[in-house]
Tab-separated table of C-alpha atoms and ligand atoms in Angstrom:
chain	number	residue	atom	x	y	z
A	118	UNK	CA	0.000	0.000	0.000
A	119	UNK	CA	2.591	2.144	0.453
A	120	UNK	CA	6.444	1.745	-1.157
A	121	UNK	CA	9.635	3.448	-0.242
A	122	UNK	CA	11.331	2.566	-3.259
A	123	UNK	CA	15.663	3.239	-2.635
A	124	UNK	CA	14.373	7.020	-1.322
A	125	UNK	CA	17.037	9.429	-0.189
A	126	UNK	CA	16.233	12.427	1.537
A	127	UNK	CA	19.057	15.549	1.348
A	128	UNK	CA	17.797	18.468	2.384
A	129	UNK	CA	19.314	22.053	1.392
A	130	UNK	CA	21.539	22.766	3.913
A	131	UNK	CA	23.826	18.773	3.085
A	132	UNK	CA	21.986	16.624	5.852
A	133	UNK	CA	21.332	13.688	4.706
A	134	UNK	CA	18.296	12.737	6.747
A	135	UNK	CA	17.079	9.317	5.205
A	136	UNK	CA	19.998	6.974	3.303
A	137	UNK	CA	18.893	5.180	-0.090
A	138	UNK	CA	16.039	2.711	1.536
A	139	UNK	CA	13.663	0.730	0.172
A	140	UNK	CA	10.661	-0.602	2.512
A	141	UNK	CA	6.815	-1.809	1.758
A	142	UNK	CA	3.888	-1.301	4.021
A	143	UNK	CA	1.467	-3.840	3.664
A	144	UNK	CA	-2.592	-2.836	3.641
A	145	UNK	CA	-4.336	-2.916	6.801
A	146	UNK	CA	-1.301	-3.532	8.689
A	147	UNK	CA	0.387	-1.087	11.328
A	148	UNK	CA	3.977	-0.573	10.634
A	149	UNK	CA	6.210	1.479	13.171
A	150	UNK	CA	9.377	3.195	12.251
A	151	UNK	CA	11.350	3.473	15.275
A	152	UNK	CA	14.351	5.210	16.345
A	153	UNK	CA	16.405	7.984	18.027
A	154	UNK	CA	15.138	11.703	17.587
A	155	UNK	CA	17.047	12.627	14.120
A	156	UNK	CA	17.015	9.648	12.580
A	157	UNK	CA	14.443	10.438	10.080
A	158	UNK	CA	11.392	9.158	10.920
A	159	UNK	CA	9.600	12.298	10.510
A	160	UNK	CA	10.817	12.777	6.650
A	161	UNK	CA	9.847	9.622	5.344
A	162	UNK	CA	6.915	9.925	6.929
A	163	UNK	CA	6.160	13.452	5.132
A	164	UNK	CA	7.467	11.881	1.688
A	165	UNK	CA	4.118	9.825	1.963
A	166	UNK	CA	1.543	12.647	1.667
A	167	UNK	CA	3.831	15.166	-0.521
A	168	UNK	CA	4.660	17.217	2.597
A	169	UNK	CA	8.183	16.711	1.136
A	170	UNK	CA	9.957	15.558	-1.830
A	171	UNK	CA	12.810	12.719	-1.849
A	172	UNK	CA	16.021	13.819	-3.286
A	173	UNK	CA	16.149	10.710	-5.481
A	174	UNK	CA	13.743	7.274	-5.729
A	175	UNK	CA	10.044	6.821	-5.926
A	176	UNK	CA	7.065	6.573	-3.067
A	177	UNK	CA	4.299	4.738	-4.047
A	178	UNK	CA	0.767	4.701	-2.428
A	179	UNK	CA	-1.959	2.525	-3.833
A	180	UNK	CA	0.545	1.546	-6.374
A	181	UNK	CA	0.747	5.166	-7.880
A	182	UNK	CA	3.570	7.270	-7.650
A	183	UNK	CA	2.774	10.339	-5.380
A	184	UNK	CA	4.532	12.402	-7.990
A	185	UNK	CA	1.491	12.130	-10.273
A	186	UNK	CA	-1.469	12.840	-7.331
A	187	UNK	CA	-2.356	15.779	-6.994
A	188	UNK	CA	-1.086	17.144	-3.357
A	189	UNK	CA	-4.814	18.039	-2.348
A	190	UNK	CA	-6.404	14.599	-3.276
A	191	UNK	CA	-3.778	12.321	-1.995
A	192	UNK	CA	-3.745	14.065	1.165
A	193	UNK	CA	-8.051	13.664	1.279
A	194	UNK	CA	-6.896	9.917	1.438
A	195	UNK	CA	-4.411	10.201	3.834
A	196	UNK	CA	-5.024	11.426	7.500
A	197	UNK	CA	-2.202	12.783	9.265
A	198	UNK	CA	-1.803	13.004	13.090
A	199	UNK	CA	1.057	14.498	15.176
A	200	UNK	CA	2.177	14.995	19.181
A	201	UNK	CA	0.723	18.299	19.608
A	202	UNK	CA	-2.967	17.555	18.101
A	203	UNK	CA	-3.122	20.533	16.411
A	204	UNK	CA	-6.747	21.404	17.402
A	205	UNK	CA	-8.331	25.144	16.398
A	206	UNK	CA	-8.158	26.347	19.988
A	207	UNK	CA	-11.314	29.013	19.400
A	208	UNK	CA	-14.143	26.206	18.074
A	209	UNK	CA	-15.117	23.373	20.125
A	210	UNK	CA	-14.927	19.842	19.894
A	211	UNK	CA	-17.361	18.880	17.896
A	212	UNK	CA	-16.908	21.958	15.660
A	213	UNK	CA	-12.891	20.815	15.120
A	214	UNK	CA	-13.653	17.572	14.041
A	215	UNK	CA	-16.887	19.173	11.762
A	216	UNK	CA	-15.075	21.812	9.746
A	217	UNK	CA	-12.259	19.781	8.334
A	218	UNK	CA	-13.034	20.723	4.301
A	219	UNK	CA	-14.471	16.918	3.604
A	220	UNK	CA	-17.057	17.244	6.610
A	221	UNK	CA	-17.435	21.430	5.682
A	222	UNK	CA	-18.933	20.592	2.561
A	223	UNK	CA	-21.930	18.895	3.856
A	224	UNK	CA	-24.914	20.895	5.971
A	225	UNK	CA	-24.333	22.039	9.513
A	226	UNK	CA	-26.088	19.228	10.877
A	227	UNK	CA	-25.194	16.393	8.379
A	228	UNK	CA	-21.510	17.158	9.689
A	229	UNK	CA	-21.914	17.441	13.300
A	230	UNK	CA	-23.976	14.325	13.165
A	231	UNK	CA	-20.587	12.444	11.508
A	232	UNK	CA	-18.232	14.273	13.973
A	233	UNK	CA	-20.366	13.422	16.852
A	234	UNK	CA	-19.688	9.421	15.196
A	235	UNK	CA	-16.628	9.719	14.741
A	236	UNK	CA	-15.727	11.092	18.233
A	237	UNK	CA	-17.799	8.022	19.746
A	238	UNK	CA	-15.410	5.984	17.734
A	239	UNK	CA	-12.155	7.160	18.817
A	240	UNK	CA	-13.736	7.047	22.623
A	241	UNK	CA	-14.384	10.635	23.532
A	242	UNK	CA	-17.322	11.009	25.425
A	243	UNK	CA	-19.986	12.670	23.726
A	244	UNK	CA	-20.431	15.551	26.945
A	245	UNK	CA	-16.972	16.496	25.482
A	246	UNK	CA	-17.848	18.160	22.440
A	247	UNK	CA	-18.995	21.261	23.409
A	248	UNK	CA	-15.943	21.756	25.205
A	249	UNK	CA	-12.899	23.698	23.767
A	250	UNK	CA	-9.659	22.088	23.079
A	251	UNK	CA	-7.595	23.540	26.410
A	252	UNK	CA	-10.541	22.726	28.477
A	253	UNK	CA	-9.651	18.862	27.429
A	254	UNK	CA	-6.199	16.469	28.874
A	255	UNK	CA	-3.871	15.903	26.573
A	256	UNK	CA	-5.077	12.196	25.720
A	257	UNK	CA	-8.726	13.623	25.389
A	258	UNK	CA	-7.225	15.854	22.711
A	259	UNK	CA	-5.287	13.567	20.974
A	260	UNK	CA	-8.400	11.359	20.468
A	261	UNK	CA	-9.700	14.713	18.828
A	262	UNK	CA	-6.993	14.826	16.407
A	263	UNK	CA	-7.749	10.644	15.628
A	264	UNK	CA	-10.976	11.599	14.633
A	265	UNK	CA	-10.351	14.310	12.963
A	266	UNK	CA	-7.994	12.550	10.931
A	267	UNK	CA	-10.775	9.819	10.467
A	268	UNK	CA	-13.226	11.916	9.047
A	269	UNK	CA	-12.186	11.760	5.246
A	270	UNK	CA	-11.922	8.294	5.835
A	271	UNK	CA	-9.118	7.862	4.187
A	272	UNK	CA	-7.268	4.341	3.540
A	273	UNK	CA	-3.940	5.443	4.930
A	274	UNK	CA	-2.991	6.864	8.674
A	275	UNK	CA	0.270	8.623	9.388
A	276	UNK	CA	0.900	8.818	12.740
A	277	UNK	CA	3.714	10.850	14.289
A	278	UNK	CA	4.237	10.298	18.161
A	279	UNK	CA	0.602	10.934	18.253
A	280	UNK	CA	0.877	10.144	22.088
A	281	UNK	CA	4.124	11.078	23.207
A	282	UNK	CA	2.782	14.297	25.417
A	283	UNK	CA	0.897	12.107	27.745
A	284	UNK	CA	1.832	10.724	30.647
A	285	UNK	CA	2.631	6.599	30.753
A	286	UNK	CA	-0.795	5.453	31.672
A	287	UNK	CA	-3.005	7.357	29.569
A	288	UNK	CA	-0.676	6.130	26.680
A	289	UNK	CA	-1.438	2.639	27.598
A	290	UNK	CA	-4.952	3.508	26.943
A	291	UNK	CA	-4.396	5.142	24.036
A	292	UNK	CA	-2.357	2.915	22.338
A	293	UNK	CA	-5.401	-0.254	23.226
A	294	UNK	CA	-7.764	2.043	21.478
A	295	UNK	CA	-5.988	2.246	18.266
A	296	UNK	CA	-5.310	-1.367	18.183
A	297	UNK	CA	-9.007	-1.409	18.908
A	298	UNK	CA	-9.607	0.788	16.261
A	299	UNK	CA	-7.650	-0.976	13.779
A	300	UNK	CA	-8.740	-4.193	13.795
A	301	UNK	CA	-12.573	-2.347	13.547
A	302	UNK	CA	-11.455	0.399	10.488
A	303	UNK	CA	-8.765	-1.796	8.817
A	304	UNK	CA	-6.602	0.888	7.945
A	305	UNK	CA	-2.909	1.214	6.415
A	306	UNK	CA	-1.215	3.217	9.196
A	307	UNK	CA	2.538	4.037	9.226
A	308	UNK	CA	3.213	5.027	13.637
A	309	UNK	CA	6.242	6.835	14.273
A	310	UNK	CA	7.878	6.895	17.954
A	311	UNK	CA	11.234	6.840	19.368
A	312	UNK	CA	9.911	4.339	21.915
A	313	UNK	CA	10.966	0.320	21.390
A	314	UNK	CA	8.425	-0.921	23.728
A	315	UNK	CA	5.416	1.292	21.652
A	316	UNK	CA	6.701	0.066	18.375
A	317	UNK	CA	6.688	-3.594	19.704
A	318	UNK	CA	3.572	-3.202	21.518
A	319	UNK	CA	1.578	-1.589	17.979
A	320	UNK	CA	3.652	-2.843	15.220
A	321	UNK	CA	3.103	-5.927	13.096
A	322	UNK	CA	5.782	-4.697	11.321
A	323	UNK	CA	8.841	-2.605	13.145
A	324	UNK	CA	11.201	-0.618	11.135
A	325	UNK	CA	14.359	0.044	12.956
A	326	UNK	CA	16.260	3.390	12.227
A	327	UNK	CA	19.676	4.694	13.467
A	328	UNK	CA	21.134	8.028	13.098
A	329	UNK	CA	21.677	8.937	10.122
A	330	UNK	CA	19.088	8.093	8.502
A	331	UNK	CA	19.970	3.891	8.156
A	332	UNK	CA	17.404	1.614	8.157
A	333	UNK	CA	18.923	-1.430	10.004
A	334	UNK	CA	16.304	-3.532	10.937
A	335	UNK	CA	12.873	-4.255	9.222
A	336	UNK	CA	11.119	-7.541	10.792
A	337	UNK	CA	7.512	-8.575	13.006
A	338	UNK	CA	8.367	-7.433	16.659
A	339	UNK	CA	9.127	-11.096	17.522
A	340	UNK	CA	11.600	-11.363	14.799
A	341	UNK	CA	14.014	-8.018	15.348
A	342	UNK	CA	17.224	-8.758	16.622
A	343	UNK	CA	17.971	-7.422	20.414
A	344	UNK	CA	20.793	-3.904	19.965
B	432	ADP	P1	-1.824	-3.043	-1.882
B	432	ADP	O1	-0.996	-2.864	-3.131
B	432	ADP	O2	-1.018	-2.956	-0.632
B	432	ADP	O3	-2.722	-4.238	-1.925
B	432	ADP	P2	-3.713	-1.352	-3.080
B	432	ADP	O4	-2.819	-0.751	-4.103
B	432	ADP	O5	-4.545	-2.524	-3.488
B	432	ADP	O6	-2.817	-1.765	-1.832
B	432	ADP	O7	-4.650	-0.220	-2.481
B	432	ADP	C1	-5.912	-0.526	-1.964
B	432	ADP	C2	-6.951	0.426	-2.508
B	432	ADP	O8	-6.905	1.692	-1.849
B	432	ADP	C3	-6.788	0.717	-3.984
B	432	ADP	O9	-8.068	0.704	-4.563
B	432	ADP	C4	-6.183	2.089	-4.046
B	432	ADP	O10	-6.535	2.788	-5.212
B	432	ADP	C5	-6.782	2.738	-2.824
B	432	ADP	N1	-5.886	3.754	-2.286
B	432	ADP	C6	-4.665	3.529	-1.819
B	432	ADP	N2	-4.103	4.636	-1.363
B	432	ADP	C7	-4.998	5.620	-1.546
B	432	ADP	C8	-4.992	7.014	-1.246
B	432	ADP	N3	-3.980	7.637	-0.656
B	432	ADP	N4	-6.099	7.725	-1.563
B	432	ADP	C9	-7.133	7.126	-2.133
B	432	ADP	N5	-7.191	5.817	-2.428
B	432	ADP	C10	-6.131	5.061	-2.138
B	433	ADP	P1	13.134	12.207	13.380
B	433	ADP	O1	11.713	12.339	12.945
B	433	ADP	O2	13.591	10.784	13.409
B	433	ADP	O3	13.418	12.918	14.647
B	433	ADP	P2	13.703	13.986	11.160
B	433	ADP	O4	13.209	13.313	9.944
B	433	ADP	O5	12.882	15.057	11.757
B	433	ADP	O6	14.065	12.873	12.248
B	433	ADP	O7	15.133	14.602	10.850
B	433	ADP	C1	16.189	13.828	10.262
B	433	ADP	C2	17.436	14.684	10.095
B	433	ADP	O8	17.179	15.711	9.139
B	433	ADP	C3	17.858	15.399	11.358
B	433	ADP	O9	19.264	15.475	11.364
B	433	ADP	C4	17.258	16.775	11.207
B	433	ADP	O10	18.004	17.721	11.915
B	433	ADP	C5	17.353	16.992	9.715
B	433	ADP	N1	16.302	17.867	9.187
B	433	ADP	C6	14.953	17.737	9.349
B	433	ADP	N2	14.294	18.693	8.689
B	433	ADP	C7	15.230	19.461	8.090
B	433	ADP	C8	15.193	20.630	7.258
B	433	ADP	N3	14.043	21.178	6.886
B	433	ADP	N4	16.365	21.150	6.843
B	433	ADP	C9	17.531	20.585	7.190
B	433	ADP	N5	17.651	19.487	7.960
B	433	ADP	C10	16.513	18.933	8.415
């Protein structure tokens, strides 16, 4: 579903942040990459939806090369969540997960009545949605920015640390609802984290990076090699 196909990544300034790799990410699967802050997680992740270009090889998604989408409709089928949930801080709840453009186009009602779904799905509960985003915990708001990412439903999920700003426990939680979610919505989501026991915990496949932008290790979690 989706291809790195031997992508480099060079940015302007003569970092090379991802070395010539090639990696496939099955359909309906959860793949992690994992590894230390720098180590280019976050660029190959934002080669995927056009967010940036690779200095040389192809991405695929779908079996197209992203090169020939148009940036606007391949992102409509690809939701994108980060740490900071990156919620409109002056409309509610409801209203944040309503007035992303696919939802917008619909009537008032037709979208609040999908938001108001979707925000049942992701485990929010529905008393919630007339509050505003700083009036909500951090995990409460990251479930926000799940469903909001839902509500095209597109086939493909980038996640980046969605739920690194939470403490340990509420994590947990987190984490069981996307597996929860997953098995329900069947989606193609690529999970970025710096943290071996969330990759192992989420991943059926792992992708192991090291600084420098290496891929050293891409196996099931029962399969990678102890480092
Ligand atoms: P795989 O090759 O892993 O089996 P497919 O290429 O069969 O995955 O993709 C599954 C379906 O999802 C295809 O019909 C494809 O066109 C569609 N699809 C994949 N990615 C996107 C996307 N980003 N936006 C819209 N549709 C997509
Ligand atoms: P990660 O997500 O694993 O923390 P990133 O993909 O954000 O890693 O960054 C990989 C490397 O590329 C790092 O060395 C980072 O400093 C560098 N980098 C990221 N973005 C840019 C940029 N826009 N310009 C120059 N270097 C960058």
């Amino acid at each position: 579903m989706i291809e790195f196909q031997a992508v480099r990544k060079q940015y302007d300034n003569g970092t090379v942040a991802v070395q010539e790799l090639s990696l496939s990410v099955e359909a309906g699967t959860i793949t992690v990459l994992v590894g230390p802050s720098g180590c280019g997680k976050t660029t190959l992740m934002r080669m995927v939806n056009r967010m940036i270009e690779p200095s040389s090889g192809t991405v695929l998604v779908g079996g197209e090369d992203v090169r020939r989408r148009d940036p606007a409709q391949l992102r409509r089928g690809i939701g994108y969540v980060i740490q900071q949930a990156g919620l409109f801080p002056h409309r509610n709840v409801l209203d944040n997960v309503a007035t992303v453009p696919v939802l917008d186009g619909r009537s008032k009602q037709e979208a609040r009545r999908r938001a108001s779904e979707l925000l049942e799905l992701v485990g929010l509960p529905q008393e919630l949605g007339n509050r505003y985003p700083a009036q909500l915990s951090g995990g409460q708001q990251q479930r926000v920015g799940v469903a909001r990412a839902l509500a095209a439903d597109p086939p493909v999920l980038l996640m980046d640390e969605p739920f690194s700003a939470v403490d340990p426990v509420v994590r947990e939680g987190l984490q069981d609802e996307l597996l929860r979610l997953q098995d329900e919505l069947d989606k193609t989501v690529l999970f970025v984290t710096h943290d071996i026991d969330e990759a192992v915990k989420l991943g059926e496949k792992v992708a192991v990076l090291r600084q420098g932008g290496y891929l050293v290790q891409y196996a099931a979690p029962d399969d990678l090699l102890a480092e």
